[in-house]
Amino acid sequence: MRDTLNRRRFVGMIGAAGSVALMGIVQDDDVEEEPEPEEGGEVLALHAGGTEGTYYPLAGDMKRIVEDQTPHGIQVQSTGASVENVGSLAREEAELALIQNDIAYFAFNGTGIEEFEGEPVENLRGIASLYPETIHIVTQADSGIESVEDLDGAAINTGDLGSGTQVNALQILETAGIEDFDEQNTDFGTAADQIGDGDVDAAITVGGWPLGAIEDLATTQDIAFVEVTDDLRDQLLEDAEWLAEDTIPGGTYDGVDEDVETVSVQAMLATHEAMDETLIEEVTGAMFDNTDDFTTQADFIDQDTALEAMSIDLHPGAEAYFEAAGIDADGTDEEEDDADD
């Protein structure tokens, strides 16, 4: 894996934003009322993302499942997502957090982007991989923007400051050679509003499809997606091993009938090393023994794929659960391995 990205522009732009996030300055906090755990349970803070993205409703599923299956309570907090959430775990201000696997890798290894360079977040630990986070580049249908290269000189919303979305957006733009653009930074819902109002030419969002903010926009506006294909996609996949080819199926969003070729990262659930092993094993088991109870990204969250694309060390509690379930650390079923032998 290549440790650092081509960063002539990427690092300079993301560095200041990420540093703000790691300092713990939360934008547009939305903190639920603290739950009351049952006897013997604990209240666990779960840092998610913006309310218009995928992390927040997924965190709601996790809260419901864990509270149904264990004595523990979950307090979900809306945040700027991945980079900010890493900071919360680093400071042990959250017990659980949703982050992208690429951001987890950068943080754990102290590399890749400026705010982590030489400053590894050594207490970061993984619990499970969850689902592909698809990169959407959305524009108005009549914008005339047909390729990423057409974004030169455009006004582009690249996501919340310090978010994994912004990291991925700037990586794509840099790889495409886009240096002249007006960067806007907001949550997904505001980005969709900006597209609808014509305040930006394009918005880059990252999340499991369908993204609610884009779904809502597509019901009132004619939208189009800019594909990530051919040489650009090949270069991105070469530069960043954690990226994968992906497709937004035609019909996912109103008025977009053809498949859209793009790339994706992986969403994951993380914690920090100081968390009690038994507690993390209980939380992991509650979710992965009851995957049918998920309503968000339910087609992807599965015990058998929970360790695929895991980019950091597992927490011992999660490792204990998956070992007992017969899942190797490489994400394969031990019975299948034995059969192959």
Short mmCIF file of N, CA, C and O in Angstrom, two decimals, residues 19 61 80 101 117 137 144 159 189 194 196 200 222 228 238 242 246 264 292 323 331:
data_model
loop_
_atom_site.label_atom_id
_atom_site.label_comp_id
_atom_site.label_asym_id
_atom_site.label_seq_id
_atom_site.Cartn_x
_atom_site.Cartn_y
_atom_site.Cartn_z
N SER A 19 -7.14 19.35 11.62
CA SER A 19 -6.62 19.75 12.91
C SER A 19 -7.71 20.32 13.79
O SER A 19 -7.76 20.07 14.99
N ASP A 61 -29.96 2.50 14.51
CA ASP A 61 -30.17 1.05 14.52
C ASP A 61 -29.31 0.38 15.58
O ASP A 61 -29.77 -0.49 16.32
N GLY A 80 -19.07 15.73 12.69
CA GLY A 80 -18.53 15.93 11.35
C GLY A 80 -18.00 14.65 10.74
O GLY A 80 -17.38 14.70 9.68
N ASN A 101 -12.65 3.27 6.56
CA ASN A 101 -11.47 2.44 6.75
C ASN A 101 -10.19 3.14 6.30
O ASN A 101 -9.11 2.89 6.85
N GLU A 117 0.19 12.89 10.15
CA GLU A 117 1.57 12.61 9.76
C GLU A 117 2.49 12.65 10.97
O GLU A 117 2.64 13.68 11.63
N ILE A 137 -20.91 11.95 -6.88
CA ILE A 137 -20.64 13.31 -7.35
C ILE A 137 -21.89 13.77 -8.08
O ILE A 137 -22.18 13.33 -9.19
N GLY A 144 -24.20 20.57 -17.61
CA GLY A 144 -23.16 20.39 -18.62
C GLY A 144 -21.91 19.73 -18.10
O GLY A 144 -20.94 19.54 -18.84
N GLY A 159 -18.06 18.42 1.39
CA GLY A 159 -18.42 17.81 2.67
C GLY A 159 -17.94 18.63 3.84
O GLY A 159 -17.24 19.63 3.71
N GLY A 189 -27.10 17.48 3.82
CA GLY A 189 -28.38 18.12 3.58
C GLY A 189 -28.22 19.51 2.98
O GLY A 189 -28.91 19.88 2.01
N GLN A 194 -27.80 23.28 -1.77
CA GLN A 194 -26.98 24.14 -2.62
C GLN A 194 -27.06 23.72 -4.09
O GLN A 194 -27.10 24.58 -4.97
N GLY A 196 -29.67 22.17 -5.41
CA GLY A 196 -31.02 22.53 -5.84
C GLY A 196 -31.17 24.02 -6.12
O GLY A 196 -31.89 24.41 -7.04
N VAL A 200 -23.94 25.84 -5.83
CA VAL A 200 -22.70 25.14 -6.19
C VAL A 200 -22.96 24.37 -7.48
O VAL A 200 -24.11 24.06 -7.82
N ASP A 222 -34.17 17.70 -11.22
CA ASP A 222 -33.54 16.76 -12.13
C ASP A 222 -32.04 16.77 -11.85
O ASP A 222 -31.38 17.82 -12.00
N VAL A 228 -16.94 8.24 -12.10
CA VAL A 228 -15.50 8.09 -11.89
C VAL A 228 -15.11 6.82 -12.62
O VAL A 228 -15.36 5.70 -12.15
N GLU A 238 -4.91 2.67 -7.94
CA GLU A 238 -3.47 2.44 -7.80
C GLU A 238 -2.90 3.24 -6.62
O GLU A 238 -2.06 2.74 -5.87
N TRP A 242 -7.23 1.11 -0.40
CA TRP A 242 -8.48 0.95 0.35
C TRP A 242 -9.70 1.32 -0.47
O TRP A 242 -10.82 1.07 -0.06
N ASP A 246 -16.99 0.60 -7.60
CA ASP A 246 -18.36 0.53 -7.10
C ASP A 246 -19.31 1.07 -8.16
O ASP A 246 -18.90 1.74 -9.11
N SER A 264 -15.57 3.43 -3.99
CA SER A 264 -16.08 3.47 -2.63
C SER A 264 -14.97 3.16 -1.63
O SER A 264 -13.94 2.59 -1.98
N ASP A 292 -30.43 -9.08 11.19
CA ASP A 292 -31.73 -8.92 10.54
C ASP A 292 -32.51 -7.72 11.11
O ASP A 292 -33.49 -7.28 10.50
N GLU A 323 -13.81 -14.86 16.85
CA GLU A 323 -13.16 -16.16 16.99
C GLU A 323 -14.17 -17.21 17.45
O GLU A 323 -14.20 -18.32 16.94
N GLY A 331 -11.22 -12.44 7.79
CA GLY A 331 -12.59 -12.34 7.31
C GLY A 331 -13.12 -13.61 6.68
O GLY A 331 -14.22 -13.61 6.14
#
